[in-house]
Coordinates of C-alpha atoms in Angstrom, one line a residue:
M1 CA 0.0 0.0 0.0
K2 CA 1.4 3.4 -1.0
K3 CA 2.2 6.0 1.7
R4 CA -0.5 8.3 0.4
D5 CA -3.1 5.5 0.5
I6 CA -2.0 4.5 4.1
L7 CA -2.5 8.1 5.2
F8 CA -6.0 8.3 3.5
F9 CA -7.0 5.0 5.1
S10 CA -5.8 6.2 8.6
A11 CA -7.7 9.4 8.3
A12 CA -10.9 7.7 7.2
F13 CA -10.6 5.2 10.1
V14 CA -10.2 8.0 12.6
L15 CA -13.2 9.8 11.2
A16 CA -15.2 6.6 11.4
L17 CA -14.3 6.2 15.0
L18 CA -15.3 9.8 15.8
F19 CA -18.6 9.9 14.0
G20 CA -19.7 6.4 13.3
C21 CA -20.5 5.3 16.9
G22 CA -23.9 4.7 18.5
N23 CA -26.4 5.0 15.8
G24 CA -24.1 3.8 13.1
S25 CA -23.0 6.0 10.2
S26 CA -23.1 9.8 10.9
Q27 CA -24.9 10.2 7.5
H28 CA -28.6 10.1 8.5
S29 CA -31.7 11.9 7.3
F30 CA -34.8 12.5 9.4
A31 CA -37.9 14.0 7.9
L32 CA -41.7 14.1 8.1
G33 CA -43.7 11.6 6.0
D34 CA -47.5 11.9 5.4
S35 CA -48.2 9.5 8.3
T36 CA -44.9 8.6 9.9
F37 CA -41.4 10.0 10.6
M38 CA -38.9 9.0 8.0
L39 CA -35.4 8.0 9.1
D40 CA -33.0 7.5 6.1
N41 CA -36.1 7.5 3.9
K42 CA -37.7 4.6 5.8
P43 CA -40.8 4.8 8.2
Y44 CA -39.6 5.2 11.8
Q45 CA -41.6 5.0 15.0
I46 CA -40.2 7.0 17.9
I47 CA -40.4 5.2 21.2
S48 CA -39.0 7.8 23.6
G49 CA -38.7 8.4 27.3
E50 CA -37.9 11.6 29.2
I51 CA -34.7 11.8 31.3
H52 CA -33.5 15.2 32.6
Y53 CA -29.7 15.3 32.9
P54 CA -29.5 17.5 36.1
R55 CA -31.8 15.1 37.9
V56 CA -29.3 12.2 37.5
P57 CA -25.6 12.3 38.6
R58 CA -23.4 12.7 35.6
E59 CA -21.6 9.5 36.6
A60 CA -24.9 7.6 36.1
W61 CA -26.0 9.0 32.8
R62 CA -24.8 6.1 30.8
A63 CA -26.3 3.5 33.1
R64 CA -29.7 5.2 32.8
M65 CA -29.4 5.1 29.0
K66 CA -28.6 1.4 29.0
M67 CA -31.8 0.9 31.0
A68 CA -33.7 2.9 28.4
K69 CA -32.4 0.6 25.6
A70 CA -33.3 -2.4 27.7
M71 CA -36.9 -1.3 28.0
G72 CA -37.1 -0.8 24.2
L73 CA -36.7 2.9 23.9
N74 CA -34.9 4.2 20.8
T75 CA -34.9 7.8 21.8
I76 CA -34.7 10.0 24.9
G77 CA -36.2 13.4 25.5
T78 CA -34.8 16.2 27.7
Y79 CA -35.5 19.8 28.6
V80 CA -32.6 22.3 28.7
F81 CA -32.7 24.4 31.9
W82 CA -32.0 28.1 31.5
N83 CA -31.5 28.8 35.3
L84 CA -28.8 26.1 35.5
H85 CA -26.9 27.3 32.5
E86 CA -27.1 31.1 33.2
P87 CA -27.5 31.2 37.0
E88 CA -26.4 34.9 37.1
K89 CA -26.8 37.3 34.2
G90 CA -24.1 36.8 31.6
K91 CA -22.4 33.9 33.4
F92 CA -22.9 30.7 31.5
D93 CA -22.2 27.2 32.8
F94 CA -22.2 24.0 30.7
S95 CA -19.8 22.1 33.0
G96 CA -20.2 19.0 35.2
N97 CA -23.8 17.9 35.6
N98 CA -24.7 20.8 33.3
D99 CA -22.8 19.4 30.4
I100 CA -25.8 18.8 28.2
A101 CA -23.6 18.2 25.1
A102 CA -21.9 15.3 26.8
F103 CA -25.3 13.9 27.8
V104 CA -26.4 14.0 24.1
K105 CA -23.1 12.4 23.0
I106 CA -23.3 9.6 25.5
A107 CA -26.9 8.9 24.2
K108 CA -25.4 8.6 20.7
E109 CA -22.8 6.1 22.0
E110 CA -25.5 4.1 23.5
G111 CA -27.5 4.0 20.3
L112 CA -30.2 6.5 21.2
W113 CA -31.6 9.4 19.4
V114 CA -32.4 12.6 21.3
I115 CA -35.4 15.0 21.3
L116 CA -34.3 18.3 22.6
R117 CA -36.5 20.8 24.4
P118 CA -34.7 24.1 25.1
S119 CA -37.9 26.1 25.2
P120 CA -36.5 28.2 27.3
Y121 CA -39.7 27.8 29.5
V122 CA -39.8 24.1 30.7
C123 CA -42.4 23.9 33.5
A124 CA -41.1 20.4 34.6
E125 CA -41.9 20.9 38.3
W126 CA -38.7 23.0 38.2
E127 CA -37.9 26.2 39.9
F128 CA -39.5 29.2 38.0
G129 CA -40.2 26.8 35.2
G130 CA -36.6 27.0 34.2
Y131 CA -36.3 30.7 34.2
P132 CA -33.3 32.3 36.1
Y133 CA -34.4 34.3 39.1
W134 CA -32.6 37.4 38.0
L135 CA -35.0 38.0 35.1
Q136 CA -37.3 39.5 37.8
N137 CA -34.7 42.2 38.4
E138 CA -35.0 43.4 34.8
K139 CA -37.5 46.3 35.1
G140 CA -40.5 45.7 32.8
L141 CA -39.4 42.3 31.6
E142 CA -42.3 40.0 30.9
V143 CA -41.6 36.3 30.2
R144 CA -43.2 34.5 27.3
S145 CA -44.0 37.7 25.5
R146 CA -42.8 40.1 22.8
E147 CA -41.3 42.5 25.5
E148 CA -37.9 43.6 24.3
K149 CA -35.8 42.9 27.4
Y150 CA -37.2 39.3 27.6
L151 CA -36.4 38.7 24.0
S152 CA -33.0 40.1 24.3
E153 CA -32.0 37.9 27.3
Y154 CA -33.8 34.9 25.7
K155 CA -31.8 35.4 22.5
K156 CA -28.4 35.5 24.3
Y157 CA -29.4 32.3 26.1
I158 CA -30.6 30.3 23.1
N159 CA -27.5 31.3 21.2
E160 CA -25.3 29.8 23.9
V161 CA -27.4 26.7 23.8
G162 CA -27.0 26.6 20.1
K163 CA -23.2 26.7 20.3
Q164 CA -23.4 23.6 22.5
L165 CA -26.0 21.6 20.7
A166 CA -26.8 22.7 17.2
P167 CA -23.8 20.8 15.8
L168 CA -25.3 17.6 17.3
Q169 CA -28.4 17.7 15.2
V170 CA -29.0 14.7 12.9
N171 CA -28.6 16.9 9.8
H172 CA -25.1 17.8 11.0
G173 CA -24.1 14.3 11.8
G174 CA -25.4 14.1 15.4
N175 CA -28.3 12.3 17.0
I176 CA -30.7 15.1 17.9
I177 CA -33.6 14.4 15.6
M178 CA -36.1 17.1 16.7
V179 CA -36.1 20.3 18.6
Q180 CA -39.1 21.7 20.4
V181 CA -40.0 25.4 20.1
E182 CA -41.5 26.9 23.3
N183 CA -43.4 24.5 25.6
E184 CA -47.1 24.1 26.0
Y185 CA -47.5 27.7 25.0
G186 CA -51.2 27.3 24.2
S187 CA -51.8 26.8 28.0
Y188 CA -50.4 30.3 28.6
G189 CA -51.1 32.4 25.5
A190 CA -52.0 32.5 21.8
D191 CA -49.6 35.0 20.3
K192 CA -48.6 33.6 16.9
V193 CA -46.2 36.5 16.3
Y194 CA -44.4 35.6 19.6
L195 CA -44.2 32.0 18.5
E196 CA -42.7 33.0 15.1
M197 CA -40.1 35.0 17.0
N198 CA -39.3 31.9 18.9
R199 CA -38.9 29.9 15.7
K200 CA -36.6 32.5 14.2
M201 CA -34.4 32.7 17.2
F202 CA -34.0 28.9 17.2
V203 CA -33.0 28.9 13.5
D204 CA -30.6 31.8 14.1
A205 CA -29.0 29.9 16.9
G206 CA -28.3 27.0 14.5
F207 CA -31.3 24.8 15.1
D208 CA -32.1 24.3 11.4
G209 CA -33.5 20.7 11.6
L210 CA -37.0 19.5 12.4
L211 CA -38.8 21.9 14.8
Y212 CA -42.1 21.2 16.5
T213 CA -44.6 22.5 19.1
C214 CA -46.4 20.5 21.8
D215 CA -49.6 21.3 23.7
P216 CA -52.4 19.5 25.6
E217 CA -55.4 18.7 23.3
K218 CA -57.5 21.6 24.5
D219 CA -54.8 24.2 23.9
I220 CA -53.1 22.7 20.8
V221 CA -54.7 25.2 18.3
K222 CA -53.4 28.2 20.4
G223 CA -49.9 26.8 20.9
H224 CA -49.2 25.6 17.3
L225 CA -47.3 27.7 14.7
A226 CA -48.1 27.0 11.1
G227 CA -45.2 25.3 9.3
L228 CA -44.0 23.4 12.4
M229 CA -45.0 19.9 13.3
P230 CA -47.8 19.8 15.9
A231 CA -47.5 17.3 18.7
I232 CA -50.0 16.5 21.5
N233 CA -49.6 16.0 25.2
G234 CA -51.6 13.8 27.5
Q235 CA -53.9 12.2 24.9
D236 CA -53.5 8.5 24.1
N237 CA -56.7 7.8 22.2
P238 CA -55.2 7.1 18.7
A239 CA -58.3 8.5 16.8
K240 CA -58.2 11.7 18.8
V241 CA -54.4 12.1 18.5
K242 CA -54.6 11.7 14.7
Q243 CA -57.6 14.0 14.3
A244 CA -56.0 16.8 16.4
V245 CA -52.8 16.7 14.4
R246 CA -54.5 16.4 11.0
N247 CA -56.6 19.5 11.8
L248 CA -53.4 21.5 12.1
N249 CA -51.3 19.8 9.5
E250 CA -53.2 19.8 6.2
G251 CA -54.8 16.4 7.0
K252 CA -51.4 14.8 7.4
G253 CA -49.2 13.3 10.1
P254 CA -46.8 12.1 11.5
F255 CA -48.4 11.6 14.9
F256 CA -46.5 12.2 18.0
I257 CA -47.6 12.2 21.7
A258 CA -44.9 14.5 23.0
E259 CA -45.8 13.8 26.7
W260 CA -47.5 10.5 27.6
Y261 CA -47.9 10.3 31.4
P262 CA -47.5 6.9 33.0
A263 CA -48.0 8.5 36.4
W264 CA -47.6 11.9 38.1
F265 CA -45.4 14.0 40.4
D266 CA -45.8 14.8 44.1
W267 CA -45.9 17.9 46.4
W268 CA -45.5 18.3 50.1
G269 CA -48.5 17.4 52.3
T270 CA -50.4 15.3 49.8
P271 CA -50.3 11.5 49.2
H272 CA -47.8 9.9 46.8
H273 CA -49.1 9.4 43.3
K274 CA -48.9 5.8 42.2
V275 CA -50.7 4.2 39.3
P276 CA -50.5 0.4 38.5
A277 CA -48.9 -0.5 35.2
S278 CA -52.0 -2.4 34.2
Q279 CA -53.8 0.9 33.7
Y280 CA -51.3 1.9 31.0
T281 CA -50.1 -1.3 29.2
G282 CA -53.2 -1.6 27.1
K283 CA -53.0 2.1 26.1
L284 CA -49.4 1.8 25.2
D285 CA -50.1 -1.2 23.1
T286 CA -52.9 0.5 21.3
V287 CA -50.8 3.6 20.6
L288 CA -47.9 1.7 19.2
Q289 CA -50.2 -0.6 17.2
A290 CA -51.6 2.6 15.6
G291 CA -48.2 3.6 14.5
I292 CA -48.1 6.7 16.7
S293 CA -44.8 7.9 18.1
I294 CA -44.5 8.5 21.8
N295 CA -42.4 10.2 24.5
M296 CA -43.1 8.9 28.1
Y297 CA -43.0 11.7 30.6
M298 CA -41.2 10.5 32.7
F299 CA -39.3 7.3 31.8
H300 CA -36.9 8.2 34.6
G301 CA -37.5 11.1 36.9
G302 CA -34.5 11.0 39.3
S303 CA -34.2 13.7 42.0
T304 CA -34.8 17.5 42.0
R305 CA -31.7 18.3 44.0
G306 CA -30.5 21.6 45.4
F307 CA -33.2 24.3 45.5
M308 CA -34.6 23.5 42.1
N309 CA -38.1 22.2 42.9
G310 CA -40.9 24.3 41.5
A311 CA -44.4 24.9 42.8
N312 CA -47.9 25.0 41.5
F313 CA -50.6 27.7 42.3
R314 CA -54.3 27.2 42.1
D315 CA -57.2 29.4 43.2
T316 CA -58.3 26.9 45.8
I317 CA -54.8 26.1 47.1
P318 CA -52.5 29.1 47.2
F319 CA -49.2 27.2 47.0
E320 CA -48.1 23.6 46.3
P321 CA -44.3 23.2 46.5
Q322 CA -43.0 20.0 45.0
I323 CA -40.9 17.4 46.8
S324 CA -37.3 16.7 46.1
S325 CA -37.8 13.1 44.9
Y326 CA -38.9 13.1 41.2
D327 CA -39.5 9.3 41.3
Y328 CA -42.8 10.1 39.5
D329 CA -43.8 6.4 39.8
A330 CA -41.9 6.1 36.5
P331 CA -40.8 2.9 34.8
L332 CA -37.3 3.5 36.2
D333 CA -37.3 4.4 39.8
E334 CA -35.4 7.3 41.5
A335 CA -32.2 5.2 41.8
G336 CA -32.4 3.9 38.2
N337 CA -33.7 0.5 38.9
A338 CA -36.4 -1.3 36.8
T339 CA -39.9 -1.4 38.3
D340 CA -42.8 -3.6 37.6
K341 CA -44.0 -0.9 35.3
F342 CA -40.7 -1.1 33.4
M343 CA -41.0 -4.8 32.9
K344 CA -44.6 -4.6 31.7
F345 CA -43.9 -1.7 29.4
R346 CA -40.9 -3.6 28.0
A347 CA -43.1 -6.6 27.3
V348 CA -45.5 -4.4 25.3
I349 CA -42.7 -2.7 23.3
A350 CA -41.1 -6.0 22.5
R351 CA -44.3 -7.0 20.6
H352 CA -43.8 -4.0 18.3
L353 CA -40.2 -4.4 17.5
P354 CA -39.2 -4.6 13.8
K355 CA -38.8 -8.2 12.7
G356 CA -35.6 -9.8 13.8
E357 CA -34.8 -7.2 16.5
K358 CA -34.4 -8.3 20.2
L359 CA -34.2 -6.2 23.3
P360 CA -31.0 -6.3 25.3
D361 CA -31.1 -7.9 28.8
V362 CA -32.2 -5.8 31.7
P363 CA -29.2 -4.7 33.8
A364 CA -29.3 -5.9 37.4
A365 CA -30.7 -3.6 40.0
K366 CA -28.1 -1.4 41.8
P367 CA -27.2 -2.8 45.3
S368 CA -28.1 -0.6 48.2
M369 CA -27.2 -0.4 51.9
A370 CA -28.2 1.0 55.3
L371 CA -25.4 3.0 56.8
N372 CA -24.6 2.8 60.5
A373 CA -26.4 5.5 62.4
I374 CA -24.7 8.9 62.1
T375 CA -24.3 11.0 65.2
F376 CA -23.7 14.7 64.8
D377 CA -21.0 16.0 66.9
K378 CA -20.8 19.6 65.7
E379 CA -23.5 22.3 65.2
I380 CA -24.2 26.0 65.1
G381 CA -27.4 28.0 65.5
I382 CA -28.3 29.8 62.4
F383 CA -28.3 33.3 64.0
D384 CA -24.7 32.6 64.9
Y385 CA -23.8 31.4 61.5
V386 CA -25.0 34.4 59.4
G387 CA -22.7 37.2 58.3
P388 CA -23.3 40.9 58.2
G389 CA -26.8 42.1 57.2
K390 CA -28.1 44.7 54.9
V391 CA -30.2 47.6 56.3
N392 CA -33.2 49.0 54.5
E393 CA -36.3 50.9 55.6
N394 CA -38.6 48.2 54.2
P395 CA -38.1 44.4 53.8
L396 CA -36.1 43.5 50.7
T397 CA -36.9 40.4 48.6
F398 CA -34.5 37.7 47.7
E399 CA -34.3 39.4 44.3
D400 CA -33.5 42.8 45.8
M401 CA -30.6 41.1 47.6
N402 CA -29.5 39.3 44.4
Q403 CA -30.1 36.0 46.2
A404 CA -31.4 33.2 44.0
Y405 CA -32.5 30.5 46.5
G406 CA -32.3 29.4 50.1
Y407 CA -33.3 31.3 53.2
M408 CA -33.2 34.8 54.7
I409 CA -33.5 36.3 58.1
Y410 CA -35.5 39.6 58.5
Q411 CA -34.8 41.5 61.8
T412 CA -36.4 44.7 63.2
K413 CA -37.6 46.1 66.5
V414 CA -41.1 45.9 68.1
T415 CA -42.6 47.5 71.2
G416 CA -44.5 45.0 73.4
G417 CA -46.8 45.2 76.3
A418 CA -49.9 43.4 75.0
K419 CA -51.0 40.5 72.9
T420 CA -50.7 41.8 69.3
E421 CA -51.2 40.6 65.8
L422 CA -48.2 40.2 63.5
K423 CA -49.2 40.3 59.9
I424 CA -47.0 39.7 56.8
N425 CA -48.5 41.0 53.6
G426 CA -46.8 38.6 51.1
L427 CA -44.9 35.8 52.8
R428 CA -42.9 33.7 50.3
D429 CA -43.1 31.0 51.5
Y430 CA -42.4 29.6 55.0
G431 CA -41.6 31.7 58.0
I432 CA -40.5 31.0 61.6
V433 CA -41.1 33.9 63.9
F434 CA -38.8 34.7 66.9
I435 CA -38.9 37.3 69.6
D436 CA -35.4 38.0 71.0
G437 CA -34.3 34.7 69.4
V438 CA -37.1 32.7 71.1
R439 CA -39.3 30.7 68.7
K440 CA -43.0 31.9 68.7
G441 CA -44.6 30.1 65.8
I442 CA -44.7 29.2 62.1
L443 CA -46.5 30.7 59.1
D444 CA -47.0 28.6 56.0
R445 CA -48.0 30.0 52.6
R446 CA -49.4 26.6 51.6
L447 CA -52.1 27.0 54.3
G448 CA -52.7 30.7 53.6
Q449 CA -51.1 31.7 56.9
E450 CA -49.8 35.3 57.0
S451 CA -50.6 36.4 60.5
M452 CA -50.3 35.3 64.2
M453 CA -51.0 36.7 67.6
L454 CA -47.8 37.4 69.7
K455 CA -47.6 38.0 73.4
V456 CA -44.6 40.3 73.7
P457 CA -43.4 41.8 77.1
A458 CA -43.4 45.5 77.6
G459 CA -40.4 47.4 76.2
T460 CA -38.4 47.1 73.0
H461 CA -37.7 43.7 71.6
S462 CA -36.1 42.1 68.5
L463 CA -38.4 40.5 66.0
E464 CA -36.7 37.9 63.7
I465 CA -38.5 36.2 60.8
F466 CA -36.6 33.3 59.3
V467 CA -38.0 32.9 55.7
E468 CA -37.6 29.9 53.4
N469 CA -38.0 30.1 49.6
M470 CA -39.8 26.8 48.9
G471 CA -39.6 27.1 45.1
R472 CA -41.0 29.5 42.5
I473 CA -44.2 28.8 40.7
N474 CA -43.5 26.8 37.4
F475 CA -46.8 26.8 35.7
G476 CA -49.7 29.1 34.9
P477 CA -50.5 32.9 34.9
N478 CA -48.5 33.5 38.2
L479 CA -45.1 33.1 36.6
L480 CA -44.7 36.9 36.9
K481 CA -45.6 36.9 40.6
N482 CA -42.5 34.9 41.7
K483 CA -40.4 37.1 44.0
K484 CA -39.3 35.5 47.3
G485 CA -38.9 36.5 50.9
I486 CA -41.2 39.2 52.3
V487 CA -42.7 41.0 49.3
G488 CA -44.9 43.5 51.1
E489 CA -45.4 45.3 54.3
V490 CA -45.2 43.8 57.8
T491 CA -47.5 45.2 60.5
F492 CA -47.5 44.8 64.2
G493 CA -50.8 45.9 65.9
G494 CA -51.7 47.5 62.6
K495 CA -48.6 49.7 62.5
V496 CA -46.2 49.2 59.6
L497 CA -42.8 48.1 60.8
K498 CA -39.7 49.9 59.4
S499 CA -35.9 49.8 59.7
W500 CA -35.2 46.2 58.7
T501 CA -31.9 44.2 58.5
M502 CA -31.8 41.3 56.1
F503 CA -29.3 38.4 56.5
S504 CA -28.8 36.3 53.4
L505 CA -28.5 32.5 53.6
P506 CA -28.3 31.3 49.9
F507 CA -26.5 28.1 50.9
D508 CA -24.9 27.7 47.4
K509 CA -22.2 26.3 49.7
V510 CA -21.9 25.6 53.4
E511 CA -19.1 27.2 55.4
T512 CA -18.4 24.1 57.4
S513 CA -15.4 25.8 59.2
K514 CA -18.0 27.8 61.2
I515 CA -19.7 24.7 62.6
K516 CA -17.7 24.1 65.7
E517 CA -20.0 23.8 68.8
T518 CA -20.7 20.5 70.3
K519 CA -24.3 21.4 71.2
S520 CA -26.5 24.5 70.8
A521 CA -29.2 25.1 73.5
K522 CA -31.1 27.5 71.2
Q523 CA -34.3 26.5 69.5
T524 CA -33.4 28.2 66.3
P525 CA -32.7 26.5 63.0
V526 CA -29.4 24.8 63.3
L527 CA -26.6 23.5 61.0
K528 CA -25.2 20.1 62.0
L529 CA -22.0 18.5 60.8
A530 CA -20.7 14.9 61.0
S531 CA -18.5 12.5 59.2
F532 CA -19.2 8.8 58.5
E533 CA -17.2 5.9 57.1
V534 CA -18.1 3.8 54.1
A535 CA -16.4 0.6 53.3
K536 CA -17.9 0.2 49.8
P537 CA -20.0 3.0 48.2
L538 CA -23.6 1.8 47.5
D539 CA -26.9 3.6 47.1
T540 CA -28.7 4.5 50.4
Y541 CA -31.7 6.4 51.6
L542 CA -31.3 8.8 54.5
D543 CA -34.2 8.4 56.9
F544 CA -35.7 11.7 58.1
R545 CA -38.9 10.4 59.8
K546 CA -37.7 11.6 63.2
W547 CA -36.5 14.9 61.9
G548 CA -38.6 18.1 61.1
K549 CA -37.8 20.1 58.0
G550 CA -34.6 21.0 56.2
V551 CA -32.0 20.2 53.6
V552 CA -29.0 17.8 53.5
W553 CA -25.6 17.9 51.9
V554 CA -23.2 15.0 51.5
N555 CA -19.6 15.6 50.3
G556 CA -20.7 19.0 49.1
H557 CA -23.7 17.7 47.0
N558 CA -27.0 19.3 47.9
L559 CA -29.3 16.2 47.9
G560 CA -32.5 18.2 48.4
K561 CA -35.1 18.9 51.0
Y562 CA -37.0 16.8 53.5
W563 CA -40.1 17.5 55.5
S564 CA -41.8 15.2 58.0
I565 CA -45.3 16.0 56.7
G566 CA -44.5 13.7 53.7
P567 CA -45.1 12.0 51.5
Q568 CA -41.4 11.8 51.0
Q569 CA -39.6 10.6 54.2
T570 CA -36.2 9.6 52.8
V571 CA -33.6 11.4 50.7
Y572 CA -31.8 9.4 48.0
L573 CA -28.0 9.3 48.4
P574 CA -26.5 7.9 45.2
A575 CA -23.4 5.6 45.4
E576 CA -21.7 7.8 42.8
W577 CA -21.4 10.7 45.3
L578 CA -20.1 8.6 48.2
K579 CA -16.4 7.9 48.8
K580 CA -14.7 4.9 50.2
G581 CA -13.5 5.9 53.7
K582 CA -14.5 9.2 55.3
N583 CA -17.6 11.2 54.1
E584 CA -19.0 14.5 55.3
I585 CA -22.7 15.3 55.9
V586 CA -24.3 18.6 56.8
I587 CA -27.9 19.1 57.7
L588 CA -29.9 22.4 58.1
E589 CA -32.7 21.5 60.5
L590 CA -35.4 24.1 60.9
N591 CA -37.9 22.8 63.5
K592 CA -36.2 20.0 65.6
P593 CA -32.8 21.2 66.5
E594 CA -32.6 18.7 69.3
I595 CA -32.5 15.7 66.9
N596 CA -28.9 14.5 66.7
Q597 CA -28.9 11.0 65.0
L598 CA -29.6 10.0 61.5
S599 CA -30.4 6.5 60.2
S600 CA -30.7 5.2 56.7
L601 CA -32.5 2.5 54.8
E602 CA -31.9 0.2 51.8
Q603 CA -35.2 1.3 50.2
P604 CA -37.0 4.7 49.9
I605 CA -40.1 5.8 51.7
L606 CA -42.1 8.1 49.4
D607 CA -45.7 7.4 50.5
Q608 CA -45.9 8.2 54.2
M609 CA -47.9 11.2 55.4
S610 CA -47.5 12.5 58.9
D611 CA -48.9 15.2 61.2
N612 CA -45.5 15.4 62.8
K613 CA -44.1 18.9 61.9

């Protein structure tokens, strides 16, 4: 072989390694047929499941995708989360667990196509529906509208997303087959000019492949933009799916259920949602038999860690913050193990495989363990932990303080001498009231509580209100009413209180060097610190049934919140975030500072309600 030929062969081989993995050759086409999708000019039925990259440790992405293949999925869907990628204005982050491009590439290596949903509004039971908190500091900005400031920030964001992901579209040699424009917009508005602006921004950002919209059946006309493929959410009657799509698409398909719900999510203080697989297997079989493509929401939920849970708002119930577990009663449980629903869905999908295809074996369940009980030997009261405050005549919101998430302490002076009503006009969302550092009671937005009677001795005293942001609303018309903290006036005996000091507790990280005391006698929220040994890292579930309310970190990872009211009683600790040998755990406990020992279990408890607060 001549030297020139050898060089040519070597270069071709390297290119084949780089681009020929996963789905085979990089040269693929994906298009719309009259009734089906067309992959490489052949009819193709999408069988997809939703997985959100930030809800799964990066170290476990590949394992979850292997489970998707084992159930029979050929595609995965994911949102892209603006508030993760631009947590502060102009500061973008696509590293670590935010590396969405790596997530897509791993899917390709595992033989999976990807449906991308970078809206930028996602809903998803996610904080502020995916919007970054700082948008509320842009005066006059109005999300999901033609307002100029919103469009300007949106454009900057989608351009950054395009840099990461546009090269990974199928028409550029990647595995992203479709990109969703906006997200259930018909449930919010009906401005077709705004939708066209969305489409153009996507194209300008490099998303020049197949674009589509998705909406529930009742809103699909309002949310669809002519020229884009319409998809339907929540409907699984084949005749109704086809009719709704044909009405918008010149009597043609293809037909895609963009969100098919095998169960539902949970929020604090209500029973766990769990639906038997038998209620869905027949529907799945019917949909696949009809040649309709599908995306299960969720195939695997995972966990909403950090302070990223959202909340719902209804007229009858003012506030419904979601729990940290996003188990969703999905086919793949929170830890990534196959459930009964997984196995039954797998059996249905197997009946619809192309001739000669066979599903891979189901990977074994991950082993789990119960740790030895952890005793906390260091702690600090939260009033001793905070740094300097900021003084202002009126209470400042989290946004005023440029604080995204977490907690804040509001302090001022009151004059006592009689039993008097304390009233907070706009508590967002959970407040613990103290007089001179002594706990007096709790106010809970979920329950419509904004006032309490206080018996304060004569003279001047310190009033402290510890406020928790429990997650911004992620759906509906109240997206623009999402500031946190104390958002209005506070009165005491009808008199407006002035001269406030605000102390920020964002807890983007915990200063463990401050946690030194062996025991705090105060009944304030408290930070507790301990270390524990692990011989072999395995999954475990921290058991908070004896605790009150708070958040937990292990080895610097914020695992999410717990609250004894349920239904979630355990917090999932993945093996990937444990170390052989010494590990560090920190807990912020709001209501039961006297509790000092933490147990764990081999299995989660996600369905236990309690009056214990």
